[in-house]
């Protein structure tokens, strides 16, 4: 951490002794209009951050921390295409992919915008051709299904967004996702499909990822076996930065949509990796999705820190993590179609900020990224919310909800919203032992029973949450929400002085599995391995032998 940021963080820790001991009940009692000063609107998106254990002074001090961390300079370095991913020598320019202003973005002396717009146009033509049946299978059938084969960043973002925007599909094909190298994923997906009506998108930045290439090979065989080798061309397209490998696989480069090494996998839904989304919702809606993200980019670039949504969310996250010592972060969309949102954010946040050394390579002596997890409400309430209310760990959570339901089904949406707000209320204010005792007495319980039950029914409260409300989950709003979290991750990475854009932990996994494959599959020499791995491989091979 930069020396000035360290000073600011230490000052925050000293300040915490005054403020963090104060219960949220007291904060709200002291300032009955607390919501007014602790919420922020950006168009139809509102962030309520009043239910955090913070005061106005905390916000000023968090702003000072951002300034001390040179956030201004780092943000400019990202948007202007400097090589901020230092360990891979790359720029970080996912914002250029949704730069709807077309302001030039210069990399190596050249504006990248014409190339970005060129790929976008090609994606638009292809997406609409598939949706309208102008592009067909080899026998002239309209595509009823599109199967995206990719993993990690080449899967999670588009899979989440396709699910989120299901109502925009219209009469377009159904888009499915296969990621796991477990053959069950591909087999179960293809079981329902007709090869003559299926289009495969092979999504891989590198076009070398073992899981994706294995699934792509099996999908190719499925098409060739059923429709003939010559059919492959009509049933495949590719999304990649490695166009040579795409050709070698047998996909015509006219059906390959490129992007650039300055797009990180987990930030790539805005690039050609977004093609399955563009096919699912139509190109105009895809452009609206980019517009929403661009709107958040402009807000992040221009709003003062104290009125800047991603900065506030990031800074409060640092307060929870580094000052209050909280170890995980929950994301609870009260929006069923955001069922994969937490999974996407998990990758975005944990792959970006799960780092243990600074940009200079020094081990950090403070906590970096928290564990991120979550599930849609109200389901979570009937499962793990018990721990959120009464467990020994305090988990700060973000709650998300749309004001307008898509489905006009009785009072479902009012019930959904009432649950969402009630949870944040209960987490913040809890229920004191006195309140519990009064309730039990009113219910006619004997004093001895009240004594026995009261501790179990007491809720400490004082558990921090943010709530995000938006009008409805449309493409622009989804774009804004994803970009909001991307910038939140960026700001935290700046404060922690880490590289949020490499992923050596992922690379390690890729290398280790290929070393073991010959041992597992072919029984190759296992001598150099540890006894546990040797034992497991031997047992695996003996159990999998026929008969
Ligand atoms: C994302 C990571 C990782 C990556 C996958 C797939 O930021 O780098 O999740 O997206 O490993 O990689 P390919 O797209 O190269 O197949």
Coordinates of C-alpha atoms and ligand atoms in Angstrom, one line a residue:
X1 CA 0.0 0.0 0.0
X2 CA 1.3 3.5 -0.8
X3 CA 2.7 5.2 2.4
X4 CA 0.1 8.0 2.3
X5 CA -2.7 5.4 1.9
X6 CA -1.3 3.4 4.9
X7 CA -1.4 6.6 7.0
X8 CA -5.0 7.2 5.9
X9 CA -5.9 3.6 6.7
X10 CA -4.4 3.8 10.1
X11 CA -6.4 7.0 10.7
X12 CA -9.5 5.2 9.7
X13 CA -8.7 2.5 12.2
X14 CA -8.3 5.1 15.0
X15 CA -11.6 6.7 13.8
X16 CA -13.3 3.2 14.0
X17 CA -12.9 3.2 17.7
X18 CA -15.4 6.1 17.8
X19 CA -17.8 5.0 15.2
X20 CA -17.8 1.3 14.7
X21 CA -18.8 0.7 18.4
X22 CA -22.0 2.6 17.7
X23 CA -24.9 0.3 16.8
X24 CA -26.8 1.0 13.6
X25 CA -29.8 1.6 15.9
X26 CA -27.9 4.5 17.4
X27 CA -26.8 5.8 14.0
X28 CA -30.4 5.9 12.8
X29 CA -31.7 7.3 16.1
X30 CA -29.1 10.1 16.0
X31 CA -30.0 11.0 12.4
X32 CA -33.6 10.1 11.5
X33 CA -33.0 11.3 7.9
X34 CA -29.9 9.1 7.5
X35 CA -31.1 7.7 4.2
X36 CA -31.1 11.2 2.7
X37 CA -27.3 11.6 3.3
X38 CA -26.3 8.0 2.7
X39 CA -27.9 7.2 -0.7
X40 CA -27.0 8.0 -4.2
X41 CA -29.0 8.1 -7.4
X42 CA -27.7 7.5 -10.9
X43 CA -30.7 7.6 -13.3
X44 CA -33.0 4.9 -12.2
X45 CA -30.4 3.1 -10.1
X46 CA -30.2 3.9 -6.4
X47 CA -27.6 2.8 -3.9
X48 CA -28.7 2.9 -0.3
X49 CA -25.5 2.6 1.9
X50 CA -27.1 4.0 5.1
X51 CA -27.1 0.6 6.7
X52 CA -23.3 0.5 7.1
X53 CA -21.4 1.1 10.3
X54 CA -20.2 4.5 9.1
X55 CA -20.6 8.2 9.8
X56 CA -20.2 11.2 7.6
X57 CA -16.7 11.5 8.9
X58 CA -16.0 7.9 7.8
X59 CA -17.0 8.8 4.3
X60 CA -14.6 11.8 4.3
X61 CA -11.8 9.7 5.6
X62 CA -12.5 7.0 3.0
X63 CA -12.4 9.7 0.3
X64 CA -9.0 10.7 1.8
X65 CA -7.9 7.1 1.5
X66 CA -8.8 7.0 -2.2
X67 CA -6.9 10.3 -2.8
X68 CA -3.9 9.0 -0.9
X69 CA -3.9 5.8 -3.0
X70 CA -3.6 8.0 -6.2
X71 CA -7.0 6.7 -7.4
X72 CA -7.3 9.7 -9.8
X73 CA -4.1 8.9 -11.5
X74 CA -4.7 5.1 -11.6
X75 CA -8.2 5.6 -13.1
X76 CA -6.8 7.8 -15.8
X77 CA -4.1 5.2 -16.5
X78 CA -6.7 2.5 -17.0
X79 CA -9.0 4.6 -19.3
X80 CA -6.2 6.0 -21.3
X81 CA -4.6 2.6 -22.1
X82 CA -1.5 2.6 -20.0
X83 CA 0.1 -0.8 -19.3
X84 CA -1.4 -1.2 -15.9
X85 CA -1.4 -5.0 -16.0
X86 CA 2.3 -4.9 -15.3
X87 CA 3.0 -8.6 -14.9
X88 CA 1.6 -9.4 -18.3
X89 CA 2.7 -6.2 -19.9
X90 CA -0.9 -5.3 -21.0
X91 CA -3.3 -2.4 -21.1
X92 CA -6.7 -2.9 -19.5
X93 CA -9.3 -1.5 -21.9
X94 CA -12.6 -3.3 -21.5
X95 CA -14.0 0.2 -21.2
X96 CA -13.0 0.8 -24.8
X97 CA -15.3 -2.0 -25.9
X98 CA -18.3 0.0 -24.6
X99 CA -16.9 3.4 -25.4
X100 CA -20.1 4.6 -27.1
X101 CA -18.8 8.1 -27.2
X102 CA -16.1 6.9 -29.7
X103 CA -13.5 9.1 -28.0
X104 CA -10.2 7.9 -29.3
X105 CA -8.4 5.3 -27.1
X106 CA -4.7 5.1 -28.2
X107 CA -2.7 1.9 -27.8
X108 CA 0.8 1.9 -29.4
X109 CA 0.1 5.1 -31.2
X110 CA -3.2 3.9 -32.8
X111 CA -6.8 4.5 -31.9
X112 CA -8.4 1.1 -31.1
X113 CA -12.0 2.4 -31.6
X114 CA -12.2 1.6 -35.4
X115 CA -11.2 -2.0 -34.8
X116 CA -13.6 -2.3 -31.8
X117 CA -16.5 -0.9 -33.9
X118 CA -15.6 -3.2 -36.8
X119 CA -15.9 -6.3 -34.7
X120 CA -19.1 -5.0 -33.2
X121 CA -20.6 -4.5 -36.6
X122 CA -19.7 -8.0 -37.7
X123 CA -21.2 -9.4 -34.4
X124 CA -24.4 -7.4 -35.1
X125 CA -24.7 -8.8 -38.6
X126 CA -24.0 -12.4 -37.5
X127 CA -26.4 -12.2 -34.5
X128 CA -29.2 -10.8 -36.5
X129 CA -28.6 -13.3 -39.3
X130 CA -28.9 -16.2 -36.8
X131 CA -31.9 -14.7 -35.1
X132 CA -33.8 -14.1 -38.3
X133 CA -32.9 -17.4 -39.9
X134 CA -30.8 -15.9 -42.7
X135 CA -27.9 -18.0 -41.5
X136 CA -28.9 -21.6 -41.4
X137 CA -27.6 -25.1 -40.7
X138 CA -26.2 -27.1 -43.6
X139 CA -29.6 -28.5 -44.5
X140 CA -31.2 -25.1 -44.5
X141 CA -32.7 -25.3 -41.0
X142 CA -33.1 -22.3 -38.9
X143 CA -31.0 -22.6 -35.7
X144 CA -33.2 -23.4 -32.7
X145 CA -30.3 -23.6 -30.3
X146 CA -26.9 -21.9 -29.9
X147 CA -24.4 -23.7 -27.7
X148 CA -21.5 -21.5 -26.3
X149 CA -18.5 -23.6 -25.4
X150 CA -16.1 -21.7 -23.1
X151 CA -15.1 -21.6 -19.5
X152 CA -14.3 -18.9 -16.8
X153 CA -14.4 -15.5 -18.4
X154 CA -15.5 -17.0 -21.7
X155 CA -18.6 -18.4 -20.0
X156 CA -19.7 -16.8 -16.7
X157 CA -20.4 -13.3 -18.0
X158 CA -22.4 -14.2 -21.0
X159 CA -24.2 -17.1 -19.2
X160 CA -25.2 -14.7 -16.4
X161 CA -26.3 -12.0 -18.8
X162 CA -28.3 -14.4 -21.1
X163 CA -30.2 -15.7 -18.0
X164 CA -30.7 -12.1 -16.7
X165 CA -32.2 -10.9 -20.0
X166 CA -34.3 -13.9 -20.9
X167 CA -37.4 -11.8 -21.6
X168 CA -35.6 -10.1 -24.5
X169 CA -35.2 -13.4 -26.4
X170 CA -38.3 -13.0 -28.5
X171 CA -38.4 -15.7 -31.2
X172 CA -34.6 -16.0 -31.3
X173 CA -32.8 -19.3 -30.7
X174 CA -32.3 -20.6 -27.2
X175 CA -28.7 -20.0 -26.0
X176 CA -27.1 -22.7 -23.8
X177 CA -23.7 -22.9 -22.2
X178 CA -21.3 -25.8 -21.8
X179 CA -18.2 -25.1 -19.7
X180 CA -17.2 -28.1 -17.6
X181 CA -14.8 -30.8 -19.1
X182 CA -17.0 -33.3 -17.2
X183 CA -18.6 -35.0 -20.2
X184 CA -21.9 -34.9 -18.4
X185 CA -22.2 -31.2 -19.2
X186 CA -21.9 -31.6 -23.0
X187 CA -23.9 -34.8 -23.1
X188 CA -26.8 -33.6 -21.1
X189 CA -26.9 -30.4 -23.1
X190 CA -26.8 -32.2 -26.5
X191 CA -29.2 -34.9 -25.5
X192 CA -32.2 -32.5 -26.2
X193 CA -30.8 -31.0 -29.4
X194 CA -31.0 -31.6 -33.1
X195 CA -27.6 -31.2 -34.8
X196 CA -29.2 -29.8 -37.9
X197 CA -30.6 -26.9 -35.9
X198 CA -27.6 -26.3 -33.5
X199 CA -24.9 -23.7 -33.9
X200 CA -21.8 -23.9 -31.7
X201 CA -19.8 -20.9 -30.6
X202 CA -16.3 -21.8 -29.4
X203 CA -15.4 -19.0 -27.0
X204 CA -11.8 -18.9 -25.9
X205 CA -9.4 -16.0 -25.7
X206 CA -6.4 -18.2 -26.1
X207 CA -8.1 -21.1 -28.0
X208 CA -5.9 -23.4 -26.0
X209 CA -7.8 -24.0 -22.8
X210 CA -8.1 -27.7 -22.3
X211 CA -11.7 -27.9 -21.1
X212 CA -12.9 -25.8 -24.0
X213 CA -10.9 -27.5 -26.7
X214 CA -12.0 -30.9 -25.4
X215 CA -15.7 -29.9 -25.4
X216 CA -15.2 -28.3 -28.8
X217 CA -13.6 -31.4 -30.2
X218 CA -16.5 -33.6 -29.0
X219 CA -19.1 -31.1 -30.3
X220 CA -17.3 -31.2 -33.7
X221 CA -17.4 -35.0 -33.7
X222 CA -21.2 -34.9 -32.9
X223 CA -21.8 -32.6 -35.9
X224 CA -19.5 -34.5 -38.2
X225 CA -20.9 -38.0 -37.2
X226 CA -24.5 -36.9 -37.7
X227 CA -24.4 -34.4 -40.6
X228 CA -21.0 -35.2 -42.2
X229 CA -17.6 -33.6 -42.0
X230 CA -18.6 -31.0 -44.6
X231 CA -21.3 -29.7 -42.3
X232 CA -18.8 -28.5 -39.6
X233 CA -18.2 -25.1 -41.2
X234 CA -21.9 -24.1 -41.2
X235 CA -22.4 -25.2 -37.5
X236 CA -19.4 -23.5 -35.9
X237 CA -18.2 -20.0 -35.2
X238 CA -15.4 -18.8 -32.9
X239 CA -14.7 -16.0 -30.5
X240 CA -11.0 -15.6 -29.8
X241 CA -7.9 -13.5 -29.9
X242 CA -6.0 -16.5 -31.5
X243 CA -7.3 -16.6 -35.1
X244 CA -4.5 -19.0 -36.2
X245 CA -5.7 -21.6 -33.8
X246 CA -9.3 -21.0 -34.9
X247 CA -8.3 -21.8 -38.5
X248 CA -6.4 -24.9 -37.4
X249 CA -9.5 -26.1 -35.7
X250 CA -11.3 -25.9 -39.0
X251 CA -13.4 -22.8 -38.4
X252 CA -13.4 -20.3 -41.3
X253 CA -12.0 -17.0 -40.1
X254 CA -14.9 -15.3 -41.7
X255 CA -16.9 -16.8 -38.8
X256 CA -14.3 -15.8 -36.2
X257 CA -14.9 -12.8 -34.1
X258 CA -11.7 -11.4 -32.7
X259 CA -10.7 -9.3 -29.7
X260 CA -7.4 -8.2 -28.1
X261 CA -5.1 -9.1 -25.3
X262 CA -6.0 -5.9 -23.5
X263 CA -9.4 -7.5 -22.7
X264 CA -9.1 -9.7 -19.6
X265 CA -11.2 -12.9 -19.6
X266 CA -13.5 -11.8 -16.7
X267 CA -14.0 -8.4 -18.4
X268 CA -14.7 -9.8 -21.8
X269 CA -18.6 -10.0 -22.0
X270 CA -18.4 -6.6 -23.8
X271 CA -16.2 -8.1 -26.5
X272 CA -16.8 -10.8 -29.1
X273 CA -17.3 -13.1 -26.1
X274 CA -20.7 -11.3 -25.8
X275 CA -21.9 -12.8 -29.1
X276 CA -24.1 -15.4 -27.4
X277 CA -25.8 -12.5 -25.6
X278 CA -26.2 -10.5 -28.8
X279 CA -27.8 -13.6 -30.4
X280 CA -30.1 -14.1 -27.4
X281 CA -31.4 -10.6 -27.0
X282 CA -30.8 -9.1 -30.4
X283 CA -28.1 -6.6 -31.5
X284 CA -30.0 -3.4 -30.5
X285 CA -30.5 -4.7 -27.0
X286 CA -26.8 -5.7 -26.9
X287 CA -25.9 -2.1 -27.8
X288 CA -28.2 -0.9 -25.0
X289 CA -26.3 -3.2 -22.7
X290 CA -23.0 -1.5 -23.8
X291 CA -24.6 1.9 -23.4
X292 CA -25.5 1.1 -19.8
X293 CA -22.0 0.1 -19.0
X294 CA -20.7 3.3 -20.7
X295 CA -23.0 5.4 -18.6
X296 CA -21.4 3.8 -15.5
X297 CA -17.9 4.4 -16.9
X298 CA -18.7 8.1 -17.5
X299 CA -20.0 8.4 -13.9
X300 CA -16.9 6.7 -12.6
X301 CA -14.7 9.0 -14.6
X302 CA -16.3 12.2 -13.6
X303 CA -18.2 12.1 -10.3
X304 CA -16.4 13.3 -7.2
X305 CA -15.4 10.4 -5.0
X306 CA -18.1 11.0 -2.3
X307 CA -20.8 10.9 -5.0
X308 CA -19.3 8.1 -7.1
X309 CA -21.2 4.8 -6.8
X310 CA -18.4 2.3 -7.5
X311 CA -15.9 4.4 -5.3
X312 CA -18.3 4.5 -2.4
X313 CA -19.1 0.8 -2.7
X314 CA -15.4 0.0 -2.9
X315 CA -14.3 2.3 -0.1
X316 CA -17.0 0.9 2.3
X317 CA -15.9 -2.6 1.3
X318 CA -12.3 -1.7 2.3
X319 CA -13.7 -0.3 5.6
X320 CA -15.5 -3.6 6.2
X321 CA -12.5 -5.7 5.2
X322 CA -9.5 -3.8 6.6
X323 CA -11.0 -1.9 9.5
X324 CA -13.9 -4.0 10.8
X325 CA -12.0 -7.2 9.8
X326 CA -14.9 -8.9 8.0
X327 CA -13.8 -11.7 5.8
X328 CA -16.5 -12.3 3.2
X329 CA -19.0 -10.4 1.1
X330 CA -22.5 -11.6 0.1
X331 CA -24.4 -10.6 -3.0
X332 CA -28.1 -11.4 -2.7
X333 CA -30.2 -10.4 -5.8
X334 CA -33.9 -10.4 -5.1
X335 CA -34.2 -11.0 -8.8
X336 CA -34.4 -14.6 -9.9
X337 CA -33.0 -13.9 -13.3
X338 CA -29.8 -12.7 -11.6
X339 CA -29.3 -16.3 -10.4
X340 CA -25.7 -16.3 -11.9
X341 CA -24.8 -12.8 -10.9
X342 CA -23.0 -13.8 -7.7
X343 CA -21.1 -16.5 -9.6
X344 CA -19.9 -13.9 -12.1
X345 CA -18.9 -11.5 -9.4
X346 CA -17.2 -14.2 -7.6
X347 CA -14.8 -14.6 -10.5
X348 CA -14.6 -10.9 -11.2
X349 CA -13.7 -10.1 -7.6
X350 CA -11.8 -13.1 -6.4
X351 CA -9.7 -13.6 -9.5
X352 CA -8.9 -9.9 -9.7
X353 CA -8.2 -9.1 -6.0
X354 CA -7.3 -12.5 -4.6
X355 CA -3.6 -11.4 -4.5
X356 CA -0.9 -11.5 -1.8
X357 CA 1.8 -9.2 -3.2
X358 CA 1.8 -5.6 -4.1
X359 CA 2.4 -4.3 -7.6
X360 CA 6.1 -4.1 -6.6
X361 CA 6.0 -7.8 -5.6
X362 CA 6.2 -7.2 -1.8
X363 CA 4.0 -9.4 0.3
X364 CA 1.1 -7.4 1.7
X365 CA 0.6 -7.1 5.4
X366 CA -3.1 -6.3 5.2
X367 CA -6.1 -8.2 3.9
X368 CA -7.0 -8.1 0.2
X369 CA -10.1 -9.4 -1.6
X370 CA -12.8 -11.1 0.5
X371 CA -14.6 -14.3 -0.2
X372 CA -17.5 -13.4 -2.5
X373 CA -20.7 -15.5 -2.6
X374 CA -24.4 -15.3 -2.8
X375 CA -27.7 -16.7 -4.0
X376 CA -31.0 -15.1 -5.1
X377 CA -33.6 -14.1 -2.4
X378 CA -35.9 -15.3 -1.2
X379 CA -34.3 -18.7 -1.5
X380 CA -31.3 -17.8 0.6
X381 CA -33.5 -16.8 3.5
X382 CA -34.6 -20.4 3.8
X383 CA -31.1 -21.6 3.8
X384 CA -28.0 -19.7 5.0
X385 CA -29.6 -16.5 6.2
X386 CA -29.7 -18.0 9.7
X387 CA -25.9 -17.5 9.9
X388 CA -26.2 -14.0 8.5
X389 CA -28.6 -13.1 11.4
X390 CA -27.2 -15.0 14.3
X391 CA -23.9 -16.6 13.3
X392 CA -20.5 -15.6 14.8
X393 CA -19.3 -14.2 11.4
X394 CA -20.6 -10.9 10.2
X395 CA -21.1 -10.9 6.4
X396 CA -21.7 -7.5 4.8
X397 CA -24.1 -8.0 1.9
X398 CA -25.4 -6.2 -1.1
X399 CA -29.2 -6.7 -1.8
X400 CA -30.5 -6.0 -5.3
X401 CA -34.1 -5.5 -6.4
X402 CA -36.1 -4.2 -9.4
X403 CA -39.0 -1.9 -8.7
X404 CA -41.0 -3.1 -11.7
X405 CA -41.8 -6.8 -12.1
X406 CA -41.8 -8.3 -15.5
X407 CA -44.5 -10.8 -14.6
X408 CA -47.8 -9.4 -13.4
X409 CA -48.5 -12.4 -11.1
X410 CA -50.8 -11.5 -8.2
X411 CA -48.7 -9.8 -5.5
X412 CA -45.5 -11.8 -6.0
X413 CA -43.3 -8.8 -6.6
X414 CA -44.6 -6.9 -3.5
X415 CA -43.8 -10.0 -1.4
X416 CA -40.4 -10.2 -3.0
X417 CA -39.6 -6.6 -2.2
X418 CA -41.1 -6.8 1.3
X419 CA -38.7 -9.7 2.0
X420 CA -35.7 -7.9 0.6
X421 CA -36.3 -4.8 2.7
X422 CA -37.3 -6.7 5.8
X423 CA -34.0 -8.7 5.7
X424 CA -31.8 -5.6 5.6
X425 CA -33.9 -4.0 8.3
X426 CA -33.5 -7.1 10.5
X427 CA -29.8 -7.4 9.8
X428 CA -29.3 -3.7 10.7
X429 CA -31.5 -3.4 13.8
X430 CA -31.8 -6.9 15.1
X431 CA -34.1 -7.7 18.1
X432 CA -32.9 -6.9 21.6
X433 CA -33.3 -9.3 24.5
X434 CA -35.8 -6.9 26.1
X435 CA -37.9 -6.9 23.0
X436 CA -37.8 -10.7 22.8
X437 CA -38.8 -11.0 26.5
X438 CA -41.7 -8.6 26.1
X439 CA -42.9 -10.5 23.0
X440 CA -42.7 -13.8 24.9
X441 CA -44.5 -12.4 27.9
X442 CA -47.2 -11.0 25.7
X443 CA -47.6 -14.5 24.2
X444 CA -48.3 -15.8 27.8
X445 CA -45.0 -17.7 28.4
X446 CA -43.9 -18.5 32.0
X447 CA -40.9 -16.6 33.3
X448 CA -38.7 -19.8 33.3
X449 CA -39.6 -20.4 29.6
X450 CA -38.9 -16.8 28.8
X451 CA -35.4 -17.1 30.4
X452 CA -34.7 -20.3 28.5
X453 CA -35.8 -19.0 25.1
X454 CA -34.8 -15.3 25.1
X455 CA -31.1 -15.8 24.2
X456 CA -32.0 -18.0 21.2
X457 CA -34.5 -15.5 19.9
X458 CA -32.3 -12.4 20.3
X459 CA -30.7 -10.9 17.2
X460 CA -27.7 -8.7 17.7
X461 CA -28.2 -6.7 14.4
X462 CA -25.6 -4.1 13.5
X463 CA -24.8 -6.2 10.3
X464 CA -24.0 -4.0 7.4
X465 CA -25.8 -4.0 4.0
X466 CA -26.0 -2.0 0.8
X467 CA -29.2 -2.1 -1.2
X468 CA -29.3 -1.4 -5.0
X469 CA -32.7 -0.6 -6.5
X470 CA -33.4 -0.2 -10.2
X471 CA -36.5 0.3 -12.3
X472 CA -36.3 -3.1 -14.1
X473 CA -33.7 -5.5 -15.2
X474 CA -33.3 -4.3 -18.8
X475 CA -30.1 -4.5 -20.9
X476 CA -28.9 -1.0 -19.9
X477 CA -29.4 -1.6 -16.2
X478 CA -27.6 -4.9 -16.4
X479 CA -24.7 -3.2 -18.2
X480 CA -24.6 -0.5 -15.5
X481 CA -24.6 -3.1 -12.7
X482 CA -21.8 -5.2 -14.1
X483 CA -19.7 -2.1 -14.8
X484 CA -20.4 -0.8 -11.3
X485 CA -18.9 -4.0 -9.8
X486 CA -16.0 -4.0 -12.2
X487 CA -15.0 -0.5 -11.1
X488 CA -15.6 -1.4 -7.4
X489 CA -13.1 -4.2 -7.9
X490 CA -10.7 -1.8 -9.6
X491 CA -10.8 0.8 -6.9
X492 CA -10.2 -1.8 -4.2
X493 CA -7.2 -3.1 -6.2
X494 CA -5.8 0.5 -6.3
X495 CA -6.2 1.0 -2.6
X496 CA -4.5 -2.4 -1.9
X497 CA -1.8 -1.6 -4.5
X498 CA -2.2 -5.0 -6.2
X499 CA -2.5 -6.0 -9.8
X500 CA -6.2 -6.8 -10.3
X501 CA -5.7 -7.9 -13.9
X502 CA -3.5 -11.0 -13.8
X503 CA -4.5 -14.5 -12.7
X504 CA -1.4 -16.7 -12.1
X505 CA -3.5 -18.9 -9.8
X506 CA -5.6 -19.9 -12.8
X507 CA -2.5 -20.5 -15.0
X508 CA -1.1 -22.8 -12.3
X509 CA -4.3 -25.0 -12.4
X510 CA -4.0 -25.2 -16.2
X511 CA -0.4 -26.4 -16.0
X512 CA -0.9 -28.9 -13.2
X513 CA -3.8 -30.8 -14.8
X514 CA -1.9 -31.3 -18.1
X515 CA 1.1 -32.7 -16.2
X516 CA -1.1 -35.3 -14.5
X517 CA -3.2 -36.3 -17.5
X518 CA -0.9 -38.9 -18.9
X519 CA -0.6 -40.5 -15.5
X520 CA -4.4 -40.6 -15.0
X521 CA -5.4 -41.5 -18.6
X522 CA -2.6 -43.7 -19.8
X523 CA -1.0 -45.0 -16.5
X524 CA 2.3 -43.1 -17.3
X525 CA 5.1 -43.2 -14.7
X526 CA 4.0 -41.6 -11.4
X527 CA 7.2 -41.8 -9.6
X528 CA 7.8 -38.0 -9.1
X529 CA 4.4 -37.6 -7.4
X530 CA 3.6 -37.6 -3.7
X531 CA 2.1 -40.7 -2.1
X532 CA -1.4 -39.3 -1.8
X533 CA -1.6 -38.4 -5.5
X534 CA -0.1 -41.8 -6.4
X535 CA -2.6 -43.6 -4.2
X536 CA -5.6 -41.6 -5.6
X537 CA -4.6 -42.2 -9.2
X538 CA -4.1 -45.9 -8.6
X539 CA -7.5 -46.2 -6.9
X540 CA -9.1 -44.2 -9.6
X541 CA -7.6 -46.4 -12.3
X542 CA -8.5 -49.7 -10.6
X543 CA -12.1 -48.5 -9.8
X544 CA -12.6 -47.4 -13.4
X545 CA -11.5 -50.7 -14.9
X546 CA -14.3 -52.6 -16.6
X547 CA -15.7 -55.6 -14.7
Ligands
LIG1 C1 -10.4 -14.8 -16.6 C2 -9.4 -15.9 -16.6 C3 -10.0 -17.2 -16.9 C4 -10.2 -17.4 -18.4 C5 -10.5 -18.9 -18.6 C6 -10.7 -19.2 -20.1 O1 -10.1 -13.6 -16.4 O2 -8.3 -15.6 -17.3 O3 -11.2 -17.5 -16.2 O4 -11.3 -16.7 -18.9 O5 -9.4 -19.7 -18.1 O6 -9.7 -18.8 -20.9 P1 -9.8 -18.8 -22.4 O7 -10.8 -17.8 -22.8 O8 -8.4 -18.4 -23.0 O9 -10.2 -20.1 -22.9

